[in-house]
CSV table of C-alpha atoms in Angstrom, one decimal:
chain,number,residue,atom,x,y,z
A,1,UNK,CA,-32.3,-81.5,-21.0
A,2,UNK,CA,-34.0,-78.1,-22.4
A,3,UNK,CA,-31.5,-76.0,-24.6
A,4,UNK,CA,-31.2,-72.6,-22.5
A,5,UNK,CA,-30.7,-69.1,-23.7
A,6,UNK,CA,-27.4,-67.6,-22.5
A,7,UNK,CA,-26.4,-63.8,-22.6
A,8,UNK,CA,-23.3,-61.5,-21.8
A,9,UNK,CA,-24.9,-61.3,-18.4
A,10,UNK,CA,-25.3,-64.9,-17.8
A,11,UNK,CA,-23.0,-66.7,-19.8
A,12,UNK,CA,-20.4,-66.2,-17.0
A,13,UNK,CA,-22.6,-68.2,-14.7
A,14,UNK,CA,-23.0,-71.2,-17.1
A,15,UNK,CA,-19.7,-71.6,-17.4
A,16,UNK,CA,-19.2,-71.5,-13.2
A,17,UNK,CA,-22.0,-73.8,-12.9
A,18,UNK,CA,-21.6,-76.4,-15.1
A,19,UNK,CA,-18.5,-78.8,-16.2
A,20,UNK,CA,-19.6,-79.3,-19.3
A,21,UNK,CA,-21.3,-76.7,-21.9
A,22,UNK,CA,-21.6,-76.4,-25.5
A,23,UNK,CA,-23.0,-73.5,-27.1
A,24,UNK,CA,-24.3,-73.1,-30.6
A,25,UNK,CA,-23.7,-69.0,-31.1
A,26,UNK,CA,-26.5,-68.1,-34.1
A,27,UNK,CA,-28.0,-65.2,-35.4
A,28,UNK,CA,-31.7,-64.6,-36.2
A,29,UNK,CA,-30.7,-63.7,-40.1
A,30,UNK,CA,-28.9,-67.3,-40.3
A,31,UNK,CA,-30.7,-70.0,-42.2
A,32,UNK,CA,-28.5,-72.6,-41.3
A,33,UNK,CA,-28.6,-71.5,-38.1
A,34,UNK,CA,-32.7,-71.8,-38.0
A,35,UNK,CA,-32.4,-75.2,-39.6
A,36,UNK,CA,-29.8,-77.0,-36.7
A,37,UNK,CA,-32.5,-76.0,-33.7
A,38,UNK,CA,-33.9,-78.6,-34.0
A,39,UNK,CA,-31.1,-80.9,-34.3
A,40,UNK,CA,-29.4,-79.3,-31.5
A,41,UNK,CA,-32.7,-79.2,-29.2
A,42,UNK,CA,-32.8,-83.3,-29.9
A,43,UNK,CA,-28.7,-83.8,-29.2
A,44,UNK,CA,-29.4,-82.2,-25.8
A,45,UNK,CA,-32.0,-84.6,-24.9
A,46,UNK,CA,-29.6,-87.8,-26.2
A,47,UNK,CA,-28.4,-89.8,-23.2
A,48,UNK,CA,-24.3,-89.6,-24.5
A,49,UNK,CA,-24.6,-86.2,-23.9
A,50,UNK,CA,-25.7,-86.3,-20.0
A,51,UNK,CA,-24.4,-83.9,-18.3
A,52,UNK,CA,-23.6,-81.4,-20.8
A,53,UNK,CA,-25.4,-78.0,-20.6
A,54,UNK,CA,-26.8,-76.8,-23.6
A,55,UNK,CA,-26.6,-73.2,-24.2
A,56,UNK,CA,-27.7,-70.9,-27.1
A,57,UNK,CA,-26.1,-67.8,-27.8
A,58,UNK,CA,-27.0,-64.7,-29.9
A,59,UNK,CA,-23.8,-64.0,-31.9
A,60,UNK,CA,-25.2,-60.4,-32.6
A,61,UNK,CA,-26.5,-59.1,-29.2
A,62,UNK,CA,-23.8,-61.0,-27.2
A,63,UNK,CA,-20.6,-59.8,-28.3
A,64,UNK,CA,-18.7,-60.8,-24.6
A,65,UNK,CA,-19.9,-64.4,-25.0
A,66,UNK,CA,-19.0,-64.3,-28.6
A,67,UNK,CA,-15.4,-63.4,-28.1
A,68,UNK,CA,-14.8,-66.1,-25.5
A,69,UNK,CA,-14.9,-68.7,-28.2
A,70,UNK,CA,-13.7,-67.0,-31.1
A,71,UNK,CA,-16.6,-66.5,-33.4
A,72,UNK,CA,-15.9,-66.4,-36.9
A,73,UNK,CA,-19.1,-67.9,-38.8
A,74,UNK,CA,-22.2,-68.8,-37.9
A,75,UNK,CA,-23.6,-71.5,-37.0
A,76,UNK,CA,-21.0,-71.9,-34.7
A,77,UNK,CA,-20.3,-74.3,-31.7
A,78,UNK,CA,-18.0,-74.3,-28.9
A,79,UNK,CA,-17.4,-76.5,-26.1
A,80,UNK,CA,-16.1,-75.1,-22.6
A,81,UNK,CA,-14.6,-77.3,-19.8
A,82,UNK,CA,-14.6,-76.1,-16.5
A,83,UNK,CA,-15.2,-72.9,-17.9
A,84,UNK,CA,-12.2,-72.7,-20.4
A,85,UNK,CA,-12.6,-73.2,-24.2
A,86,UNK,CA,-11.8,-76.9,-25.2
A,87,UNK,CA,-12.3,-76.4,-29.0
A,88,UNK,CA,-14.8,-73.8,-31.4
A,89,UNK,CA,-16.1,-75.0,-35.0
A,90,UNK,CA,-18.3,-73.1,-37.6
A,91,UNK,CA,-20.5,-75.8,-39.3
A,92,UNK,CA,-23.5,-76.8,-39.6
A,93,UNK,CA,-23.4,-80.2,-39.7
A,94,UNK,CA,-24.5,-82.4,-37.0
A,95,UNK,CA,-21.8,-85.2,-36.8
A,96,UNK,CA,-19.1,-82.2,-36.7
A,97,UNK,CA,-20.9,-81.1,-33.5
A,98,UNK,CA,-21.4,-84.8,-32.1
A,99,UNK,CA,-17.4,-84.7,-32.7
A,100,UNK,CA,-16.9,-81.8,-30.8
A,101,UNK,CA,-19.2,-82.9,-27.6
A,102,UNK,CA,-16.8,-85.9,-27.2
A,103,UNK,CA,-13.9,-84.0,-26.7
A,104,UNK,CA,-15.7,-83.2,-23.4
């Protein structure tokens, strides 16, 4: 499954949509944040992780999405079930994110 670009306008309708979303919140300055694309693009195309709508976020342009998880660093991750907040983590590694998907 593609990664997909949410925004204050849309990130409303992800969450209504889908069951399951994680969202990796990033800012175009971030290094780190640069360097997990990848990783992130691959975890959404894992088969554990079917069924899970991946989202990315700009942390600077989106300040609505942003406050719904609680944004404190970048990279950060969130995970939303049925369209509440399960749990948020700043990190950039990719087993804390793997860790936070199965809490989904």
């Amino acid at each position: 499954m593609a990664v997909e670009i949410a925004t204050d306008s849309t990130f409303n309708q992800f969450l209504e949509k889908n069951d399951k979303v994680v969202v990796k919140y990033f800012a175009n300055w971030c290094g780190s944040c640069r360097l997990f694309k990848p990783k992130f693009k691959r975890l959404s195309n894992d088969e554990r992780f079917e069924g899970v709508t991946f989202l990315d976020v700009n942390a600077e342009e989106n300040p609505e999405a942003r406050k719904k998880a609680g944004v404190n660093n970048l990279p950060f991750f969130a995970v939303f079930k049925n369209g509440v907040l399960v749990e948020g983590v700043p990190t950039s590694k990719e087993d804390a994110v793997v860790e936070l998907l199965g809490k989904l």
